Each structure stands twice: as C-alpha cells, then as structure tokens.
Coordinates of C-alpha atoms and ligand atoms in Angstrom, one line a residue:
M22 CA 95.2 31.3 40.3
P23 CA 97.1 32.0 43.6
L24 CA 97.1 35.7 44.6
P25 CA 100.5 37.4 44.4
D26 CA 102.4 38.0 47.7
P27 CA 101.1 41.1 49.5
M28 CA 103.4 44.1 49.0
I29 CA 104.3 47.1 51.2
L30 CA 102.7 50.5 50.4
P31 CA 105.0 52.0 47.8
S32 CA 106.8 55.2 48.9
R33 CA 110.1 55.6 47.0
R34 CA 109.9 58.3 44.4
G35 CA 111.9 58.9 41.3
C36 CA 110.9 62.5 40.5
P37 CA 110.0 64.9 43.3
F38 CA 106.5 65.6 41.8
D39 CA 105.5 62.1 40.7
P40 CA 104.1 59.4 43.0
P41 CA 106.1 56.2 43.2
E42 CA 106.4 54.6 39.7
E43 CA 104.9 51.3 40.9
Y44 CA 101.5 52.9 41.0
A45 CA 101.3 53.2 37.2
R46 CA 101.9 49.4 36.8
L47 CA 99.4 48.5 39.6
R48 CA 96.7 50.7 38.2
E49 CA 97.1 49.0 34.8
E50 CA 97.6 45.4 35.9
R51 CA 96.3 45.0 39.4
P52 CA 94.0 47.8 40.4
M53 CA 93.1 46.0 43.6
S54 CA 96.4 44.9 45.1
R55 CA 97.1 42.9 48.3
L56 CA 98.9 45.1 50.7
R57 CA 100.9 44.1 53.8
L58 CA 100.0 46.6 56.6
P59 CA 102.5 47.6 59.2
G60 CA 100.6 45.7 62.0
G61 CA 101.1 42.5 60.1
R62 CA 97.5 42.3 58.7
V63 CA 96.8 42.3 55.0
G64 CA 94.6 44.9 53.2
W65 CA 93.8 46.2 49.7
L66 CA 95.3 49.1 47.8
V67 CA 92.9 50.9 45.4
T68 CA 94.7 52.7 42.5
R69 CA 92.1 53.6 39.8
Y70 CA 90.1 56.8 39.9
E71 CA 86.7 55.3 39.5
D72 CA 87.4 52.6 42.1
A73 CA 88.7 55.2 44.5
R74 CA 85.6 57.2 44.2
A75 CA 83.4 54.2 44.6
A76 CA 85.3 53.0 47.7
L77 CA 85.1 56.4 49.4
A78 CA 81.4 57.0 48.5
D79 CA 80.4 53.5 49.8
P80 CA 78.4 53.7 53.0
R81 CA 79.8 50.3 54.0
T82 CA 83.3 51.8 54.4
S83 CA 84.3 53.9 57.4
P84 CA 87.5 55.7 58.3
P85 CA 89.3 54.3 61.3
L86 CA 91.3 56.6 63.6
I87 CA 94.5 55.2 62.3
Q88 CA 96.4 56.4 59.2
V89 CA 98.4 53.7 57.5
T90 CA 101.9 54.6 56.2
P91 CA 104.4 52.2 54.7
A92 CA 106.2 51.6 58.0
T93 CA 103.7 52.4 60.7
E94 CA 100.2 53.1 61.6
L95 CA 99.4 56.4 63.4
P96 CA 98.6 56.9 66.2
L97 CA 98.8 53.2 67.2
P98 CA 98.2 49.9 65.5
D99 CA 95.3 49.1 67.8
D100 CA 91.8 48.2 66.5
E101 CA 90.2 49.0 69.9
L102 CA 91.5 52.5 70.0
A103 CA 88.5 54.8 71.0
V104 CA 87.8 57.8 68.9
P105 CA 88.2 60.9 71.1
P106 CA 85.0 63.1 71.4
G107 CA 84.8 65.7 68.5
V108 CA 87.3 63.9 66.2
F109 CA 84.6 63.4 63.6
S110 CA 87.0 62.5 60.7
A111 CA 87.1 59.0 62.3
M112 CA 83.3 58.7 62.9
D113 CA 80.4 57.5 60.9
P114 CA 77.0 59.2 60.5
P115 CA 75.0 60.3 62.4
E116 CA 77.7 61.5 64.8
Q117 CA 80.0 62.6 62.0
S118 CA 77.3 64.6 60.2
R119 CA 76.2 66.2 63.5
Y120 CA 79.6 67.6 64.2
R121 CA 80.4 68.3 60.6
R122 CA 77.2 70.5 60.3
L123 CA 78.3 72.5 63.3
V124 CA 81.9 73.1 62.1
S125 CA 81.3 73.5 58.4
R126 CA 79.7 76.9 58.9
Y127 CA 83.2 78.4 59.6
F128 CA 84.6 77.2 56.3
T129 CA 81.9 78.1 53.8
R130 CA 82.6 80.0 50.6
K131 CA 80.8 83.0 52.1
R132 CA 82.9 82.9 55.3
C133 CA 86.1 82.6 53.3
R134 CA 85.1 85.6 51.3
E135 CA 84.5 87.5 54.5
I136 CA 88.0 86.7 55.9
T137 CA 89.8 87.3 52.5
P138 CA 91.0 90.8 53.5
R139 CA 92.6 89.4 56.7
L140 CA 94.2 86.5 54.7
E141 CA 95.6 89.0 52.2
Q142 CA 97.0 91.0 55.1
I143 CA 98.7 88.0 56.7
I144 CA 100.2 87.0 53.4
D145 CA 101.3 90.5 52.6
E146 CA 103.0 91.0 56.0
Q147 CA 104.7 87.6 55.8
L148 CA 106.1 88.5 52.3
T149 CA 107.2 91.9 53.5
A150 CA 109.1 90.3 56.4
M151 CA 110.7 87.8 54.0
I152 CA 111.7 90.4 51.5
G153 CA 113.1 92.5 54.5
H154 CA 115.2 89.6 55.5
G155 CA 116.7 89.5 52.0
S156 CA 117.6 86.9 49.4
P157 CA 118.3 84.0 49.8
V158 CA 115.7 82.5 52.3
D159 CA 114.0 79.3 53.1
L160 CA 110.5 79.7 51.6
V161 CA 109.2 77.1 54.0
E162 CA 110.3 78.9 57.1
W163 CA 109.3 82.4 55.9
F164 CA 106.2 81.7 53.8
S165 CA 104.6 78.3 53.4
Q166 CA 104.7 77.2 57.0
P167 CA 103.8 80.5 58.9
I168 CA 100.8 81.5 56.7
P169 CA 98.5 78.5 57.3
T170 CA 99.7 78.4 61.0
L171 CA 98.7 82.1 61.5
V172 CA 95.4 81.6 59.7
I173 CA 94.1 78.5 61.5
T174 CA 95.5 79.4 65.0
E175 CA 93.9 82.9 64.7
M176 CA 90.5 81.4 63.6
L177 CA 90.7 79.1 66.7
G178 CA 91.7 82.0 69.0
I179 CA 95.0 80.6 70.0
P180 CA 97.0 83.4 71.6
A181 CA 99.8 84.8 69.4
G182 CA 102.6 83.9 71.8
Q183 CA 101.6 80.1 71.6
R184 CA 101.2 79.7 67.9
S185 CA 104.7 78.5 67.2
D186 CA 104.3 75.8 69.9
Y187 CA 101.3 74.4 68.1
Q188 CA 103.1 74.5 64.8
R189 CA 106.0 72.5 66.3
W190 CA 103.7 69.9 67.9
I191 CA 101.7 69.4 64.7
I192 CA 104.9 68.9 62.7
A193 CA 106.2 66.4 65.3
M194 CA 103.0 64.5 65.3
L195 CA 103.0 64.2 61.5
S196 CA 106.6 63.3 61.1
L197 CA 107.2 59.5 60.9
D198 CA 110.6 59.7 62.5
T199 CA 109.6 61.4 65.8
E200 CA 110.8 59.3 68.7
P201 CA 108.1 58.1 71.2
E202 CA 109.1 60.6 74.0
P203 CA 108.9 63.8 71.8
L204 CA 105.8 62.4 70.2
R205 CA 104.2 62.1 73.7
V206 CA 105.3 65.6 74.5
A207 CA 103.8 66.9 71.3
R208 CA 100.4 65.1 71.8
D209 CA 100.2 66.3 75.4
G210 CA 101.1 69.8 74.4
L211 CA 98.4 69.9 71.7
Y212 CA 95.6 68.3 73.8
G213 CA 96.7 70.0 77.1
G214 CA 97.1 73.4 75.5
L215 CA 93.7 73.2 73.9
A216 CA 92.0 71.9 77.1
E217 CA 93.4 74.9 78.9
L218 CA 92.3 77.3 76.2
V219 CA 88.8 75.8 76.2
R220 CA 88.5 76.2 80.0
A221 CA 89.4 79.8 79.6
R222 CA 87.0 80.4 76.7
R223 CA 84.2 78.7 78.7
L224 CA 84.5 81.4 81.3
E225 CA 85.3 84.3 79.0
P226 CA 84.3 83.8 75.4
G227 CA 86.3 85.5 72.5
E228 CA 85.6 86.0 68.8
D229 CA 86.8 82.6 67.7
I230 CA 85.6 79.2 66.6
L231 CA 86.2 77.5 69.9
S232 CA 84.3 80.1 71.9
D233 CA 81.5 79.9 69.3
L234 CA 81.2 76.1 69.6
L235 CA 81.1 76.4 73.5
H236 CA 78.5 79.1 73.6
G237 CA 76.7 78.9 70.3
D238 CA 73.1 77.7 69.5
T239 CA 74.2 74.1 69.9
P240 CA 76.7 74.3 72.8
L241 CA 79.2 71.5 72.9
K242 CA 81.0 70.0 75.9
D243 CA 84.6 71.0 76.6
D244 CA 86.2 67.7 75.5
E245 CA 84.2 67.8 72.2
V246 CA 85.6 71.3 71.5
V247 CA 89.1 70.2 72.3
G248 CA 88.8 67.3 69.9
I249 CA 87.5 69.5 67.1
G250 CA 90.3 72.0 67.7
A251 CA 92.9 69.2 67.5
L252 CA 91.3 67.9 64.3
L253 CA 91.3 71.3 62.6
L254 CA 95.0 71.9 63.5
I255 CA 96.1 68.4 62.4
A256 CA 94.0 68.5 59.2
G257 CA 94.5 72.2 58.3
L258 CA 98.1 73.3 59.1
E259 CA 100.7 71.0 57.5
T260 CA 98.5 70.1 54.6
T261 CA 98.1 73.7 53.4
A262 CA 101.8 74.5 54.3
N263 CA 103.0 71.5 52.2
M264 CA 100.8 72.5 49.2
L265 CA 102.3 76.0 49.4
G266 CA 105.9 74.9 49.6
L267 CA 105.7 72.0 47.1
G268 CA 103.4 74.1 44.8
A269 CA 106.0 76.9 44.8
F270 CA 108.7 74.3 43.9
A271 CA 106.6 72.9 41.1
L272 CA 105.9 76.4 39.7
L273 CA 109.7 77.3 39.8
Q274 CA 110.5 74.1 37.9
N275 CA 107.8 74.9 35.3
P276 CA 108.7 78.6 34.5
A277 CA 106.5 78.8 31.4
Q278 CA 103.4 77.8 33.5
A279 CA 104.4 80.3 36.2
D280 CA 104.7 83.0 33.6
A281 CA 101.3 82.1 32.1
L282 CA 99.8 82.5 35.6
R283 CA 101.5 85.8 36.2
A284 CA 100.2 87.1 32.9
D285 CA 96.6 86.0 33.5
E286 CA 95.2 85.9 37.0
A287 CA 92.0 84.4 35.7
L288 CA 94.0 81.2 35.6
L289 CA 94.4 81.1 39.3
D290 CA 91.3 78.9 40.1
D291 CA 92.3 76.2 37.6
A292 CA 96.0 76.5 38.5
V293 CA 95.3 75.7 42.1
E294 CA 93.1 72.7 41.2
E295 CA 95.8 71.3 38.9
L296 CA 98.5 71.8 41.5
L297 CA 96.3 69.9 44.0
R298 CA 95.8 67.0 41.5
Y299 CA 99.4 66.9 40.3
L300 CA 101.0 67.1 43.8
T301 CA 98.4 65.1 45.9
I302 CA 100.2 65.6 49.2
V303 CA 98.0 63.1 51.1
Q304 CA 100.6 60.7 49.8
F305 CA 99.7 57.5 51.5
G306 CA 96.0 57.7 50.6
L307 CA 93.0 57.3 52.8
T308 CA 92.4 54.4 55.2
R309 CA 89.0 52.7 55.3
T310 CA 87.6 49.7 57.0
A311 CA 84.9 47.6 55.2
R312 CA 81.9 47.3 57.6
A313 CA 80.3 44.6 55.4
D314 CA 81.4 42.5 52.4
L315 CA 81.6 44.6 49.3
E316 CA 83.0 44.5 45.8
I317 CA 85.5 46.9 44.1
A318 CA 86.8 46.3 40.6
G319 CA 85.4 42.8 40.7
Q320 CA 87.3 41.9 43.9
T321 CA 85.4 40.9 47.0
V322 CA 86.5 42.8 50.1
R323 CA 85.5 41.1 53.3
A324 CA 83.9 42.8 56.3
G325 CA 86.7 44.0 58.7
E326 CA 89.4 44.3 55.9
T327 CA 91.3 47.5 55.4
L328 CA 91.4 49.5 52.2
I329 CA 94.0 52.0 51.3
V330 CA 92.6 54.4 48.7
S331 CA 95.5 55.9 46.9
L332 CA 94.5 59.5 46.0
A333 CA 98.0 60.0 44.4
A334 CA 97.5 57.0 42.0
A335 CA 93.8 58.0 41.2
N336 CA 94.8 61.5 40.4
R337 CA 97.2 60.3 37.8
D338 CA 94.8 57.8 36.2
P339 CA 95.3 58.2 32.4
Q340 CA 91.7 57.1 31.8
V341 CA 90.6 60.4 33.4
Y342 CA 93.5 62.8 32.8
P343 CA 95.3 62.7 29.4
D344 CA 99.0 62.9 29.8
P345 CA 98.5 62.7 33.6
D346 CA 102.2 63.2 34.6
R347 CA 102.3 66.7 33.0
L348 CA 101.6 69.8 35.1
D349 CA 99.1 71.7 32.9
L350 CA 97.5 74.7 34.5
L351 CA 95.2 75.1 31.5
R352 CA 93.9 71.5 31.8
D353 CA 90.2 71.2 31.5
Q354 CA 89.9 68.6 34.2
A355 CA 87.6 66.2 36.0
P356 CA 87.2 66.9 39.7
H357 CA 90.4 65.6 41.4
L358 CA 90.5 63.6 44.6
A359 CA 93.2 65.5 46.5
F360 CA 90.5 66.6 49.0
G361 CA 89.0 63.1 49.1
H362 CA 85.5 62.2 48.1
G363 CA 82.2 61.4 49.8
I364 CA 80.9 62.4 53.2
H365 CA 84.4 63.0 54.7
Q366 CA 85.6 65.1 51.8
C367 CA 87.8 67.9 53.1
L368 CA 85.8 70.3 55.2
G369 CA 88.5 73.0 54.9
A370 CA 88.8 72.8 51.1
Q371 CA 87.4 76.2 50.4
L372 CA 89.8 77.8 52.9
A373 CA 92.8 75.9 51.6
R374 CA 91.9 77.0 48.0
V375 CA 91.6 80.7 49.0
E376 CA 94.9 80.6 50.9
M377 CA 96.7 79.0 48.0
K378 CA 95.2 81.4 45.4
L379 CA 96.1 84.5 47.4
A380 CA 99.5 83.2 48.5
F381 CA 100.7 82.1 45.0
R382 CA 99.4 85.3 43.4
A383 CA 101.2 87.5 45.9
L384 CA 104.4 85.4 45.7
L385 CA 104.5 85.6 41.8
T386 CA 103.6 89.2 41.5
R387 CA 105.7 90.6 44.3
L388 CA 108.8 88.6 43.4
P389 CA 108.8 88.2 39.6
G390 CA 112.4 87.1 39.7
L391 CA 112.0 84.3 42.2
R392 CA 114.2 81.3 41.5
L393 CA 115.6 78.3 43.3
A394 CA 118.8 79.1 45.2
V395 CA 120.1 75.5 45.0
P396 CA 120.0 72.9 42.2
A397 CA 116.6 71.2 42.2
D398 CA 118.0 67.8 43.1
Q399 CA 119.3 69.3 46.4
V400 CA 115.8 70.2 47.6
R401 CA 114.9 67.7 50.3
T402 CA 111.5 66.1 49.9
A403 CA 109.4 64.3 52.5
A404 CA 108.6 61.1 50.6
E405 CA 109.3 58.7 53.4
D406 CA 109.4 60.6 56.7
K407 CA 106.1 62.6 56.8
V408 CA 102.5 61.7 56.6
F409 CA 101.8 64.6 54.1
Y410 CA 104.2 65.0 51.2
G411 CA 106.1 68.2 50.8
V412 CA 109.5 69.9 50.9
H413 CA 111.5 70.2 54.1
E414 CA 113.1 73.4 53.0
L415 CA 112.9 75.4 49.7
P416 CA 115.9 77.8 49.4
V417 CA 114.9 80.6 47.1
A418 CA 116.5 83.8 45.8
W419 CA 115.4 86.8 43.8
Ligands
HEM503 C1 95.6 71.8 50.6 C2 95.3 71.5 51.9 C3 94.4 70.3 52.3 C4 94.4 69.1 51.7 C5 95.1 68.5 50.6 C6 93.4 68.3 52.5 C7 93.0 67.0 52.3 C8 92.0 66.4 53.0 C9 91.5 65.0 52.6 C10 92.0 64.1 51.5 C11 90.5 64.7 53.5 C12 89.6 63.5 53.5 C13 90.0 62.5 54.6 C14 89.2 61.2 54.6 O1 88.3 61.1 53.8 O2 89.5 60.3 55.4 C15 90.3 65.9 54.4 C16 89.4 65.9 55.4 C17 89.4 67.0 56.3 N1 90.0 68.2 56.2 FE1 91.3 68.7 54.8 N2 92.9 69.2 53.5 C18 93.5 70.4 53.4 C19 93.2 71.5 54.1 C20 92.4 71.6 55.2 C21 92.1 72.8 56.0 C22 92.7 74.1 55.8 C23 91.2 72.4 57.0 C24 90.6 73.2 58.1 C25 91.1 74.2 58.7 C26 90.9 71.0 56.8 C27 90.0 70.3 57.6 C28 89.6 69.0 57.3 C29 88.7 68.2 58.1 C30 88.0 68.7 59.4 C31 88.5 67.0 57.5 C32 87.6 65.8 58.0 C33 86.3 65.9 57.4 C34 85.3 64.8 57.8 O3 85.8 63.7 58.1 O4 84.1 65.0 57.7 N3 91.6 70.5 55.7 N4 91.3 66.9 54.0

C-alpha cells in the first residue's frame, strides 16, 4: 500500500490548552506518520506514549542542534552545523554525560532545598511589587516572566543591571517571527555578554555557577562555560515562564481545581505534575536523528532520518491517561513526558518544579480573588509563533 503524503507538523489549536486536534487521530490511526520537514526533507512523527519513550530511550537516536517547528528549523537547516562547546543538549555520550555530570550538581533536590528560602523571597517580592502596582496587571510581565529570569540569571551570576537584556535576547531567539537582523543581535548579545562575563569571572570568581565551572575541581575552558551558560538560559527561562503564565491561565479557567489546591497544599506536588502533562509547553516535540536503522511501532526508520517525538501527543495518550483532555489535579498518574525521557531528560526539572510549586502557592494564597481581566478568548496564545507554548499576556484582576 502506498504511504500517504507527508504532512506538515500540526500547530493549529482549537482550545488554548489542548494540542492540535489532529494528534488524536494520528495517535489512533497512524502512530508513525510521514512528516514534511521545513528544509524539504521527510521525517517521522511519533505520537504514542510508549513509542515516544522507546524513541527517546534508544541509544541509536541522538539530538541534533536543530529544533524542528512547523515552518522552520532553528537555528539553521544545516546538517553540518557544529555543536558549540558546552552545549551538551545536542551531544551524545560520553561528551554529554561528562558535561551533564558537572552541571547537574547545581540542580539536585538538595541544592533546590537549599535555595528555597531565596526562591520564596524572589516570588514574594515580585508579588508585592505586582500588588503595589494595583489591579489589573499583565501577569506575564509582573510574575511569570521575571521570576524564572531572576532565578536563573542570579544562579549564573549575571549582574542585576543586565538581566532584562538576557530576558529580551532569549525571548527573541525563541520567537519564530523574529527577523534575521534582530535575531543576530540577540544571539550576539547572549554569547558576547556571556563571553565577557566568563572572562571577568576567570580573573575574579564570584559565588555562582559560571565561576564554579571555571575554578572548580574539574575546571572547564572559557568557551565551554559560555556554551553551558547559554544552554541553561535558553532551556531554563522561557520554559518555566511559560509554565507559570499558562498554568495560571489554566487554574483560573478551572476554578474548582484552583479552590481544591488552595484548600489543601498537600496537592501541590501532584498539581504541578498534572499541569506539566496537561500543558506540555515543548509544543513541537523533541527532534532526534536515527544513527542506525531502527524500528518503532513496527515501522523501520532508516539511519539518518529525522524523528519528531511529540511530547504533547504522548502526554494525552488515552491508553495511559484516562480522560486525557481533562485537567485533574487529583489524577493518579503515570510519569509524564513534559521533561522528556532518557539521558537528555530535563536537567533543571527539580528547579522548575520547586519554582512552580512556590509560585502557584504564593499566587493563590496571596490573591484569593484573582480572576481574568478579559474574556478567556481574548488571551493571546503562542501556538504558532514561539518554540515553547504559552500566553503572550495574561491580564488579571483581583
Ligand atoms: C517547566 C519548565 C521546563 C520544561 C517543560 C523543560 C523541558 C525540557 C525537555 C523536554 C528537555 C529534553 C530535551 C531533549 O531531550 O532533547 C529538557 C532538557 C534540558 N533542560 Fe529543561 N525544561 C524546563 C526547565 C528547565 C530549567 C529551569 C533548566 C535549568 C535551569 C533546564 C535545563 C535543561 C537542560 C540543561 C536540558 C538538556 C539536558 C541534556 O541534554 O542532558 N530546563 N528540558
């Protein structure tokens, strides 16, 4: 039987919280679908939970530097693109494991517990400033964007006066409609700024991750530390910001669930996992290249072919999550794939979880009367113009 024509990665959403409807049909009828990639090549789209886990855990798949989106590949559709030193998200073992071991010590459960008082302080100060400004406000501008920015830039030792520049550059780099010239400015700003900071920390270390990587027990070269800094900013800032903004939107649209959470803080852990599953902001999935022929869901994938593993589709697989399109903070659930799976699984997951728990708890308890300040259908979402799904603004009142 001839294969159906390759399709373009689905991106159009009906409901702001649900992935494109096509995923449900694909998962049911064609769990391995032919996909037309932006560079003109053809790849495979993986939509079932078990297949997604198998693809991500398979040592014959590796992550290229590019991230496929429906219209483009970032940063460039170029197979020869060299991976910059330190950017281990696009490396295979043993290089990836060597870097990961060095960096993961800053993001352990223990480390997150140690910095919790500082995280609480950042969240508290941000909420106080927002309340001081007065209702209504844009929650993205006052809450969901600044908190993760402050956290990760402070951990990296980026001077306070430069933090909003980094935030702006990261947002530009992860927006799909940034023109080439501003994109170049943002990339140069990020890498140039980090290179300058690393040179300064080489001479005079501070109490931060970059200094520690330069002067620690396994000292790294300057360009490796720049690459790690860029990776942590690209991976840790917009992701957490979008989960906070979109998560707040989902809670406001599900008031009974928000009330349950207010009434019982013991629900926080499960609530954050369910929000991660339900919202899956890594909306275009994870890109992998097959290094050898392999088989997924009975389909042969040839060496060199590209796989797009849809975390959003896998996290709504009804075989694993009964009534998957319902937000249910009490759900007794299988581990979700919002942080990926396998050796590249999110290194900052613990930090992201703690940030979300503390931020949602503070928001719900300090502002029990929080509500949307506009009709829900006027909230602009980033389904087609950002790498990570989220809300552009979230006007709220109390
Ligand atoms: C809710 C927020 C977040 C989400 C949804 C998220 C999601 C993900 C996903 C899906 C991956 C796997 C990528 C792949 O396999 O190709 C990943 C990897 C990664 N994440 Fe996160 N992330 C979040 C927050 C963070 C934070 C706060 C940090 C650090 C500050 C971080 C650092 C990283 C790094 C360094 C990797 C690459 C790990 C490797 O390749 O070994 N992430 N993240």
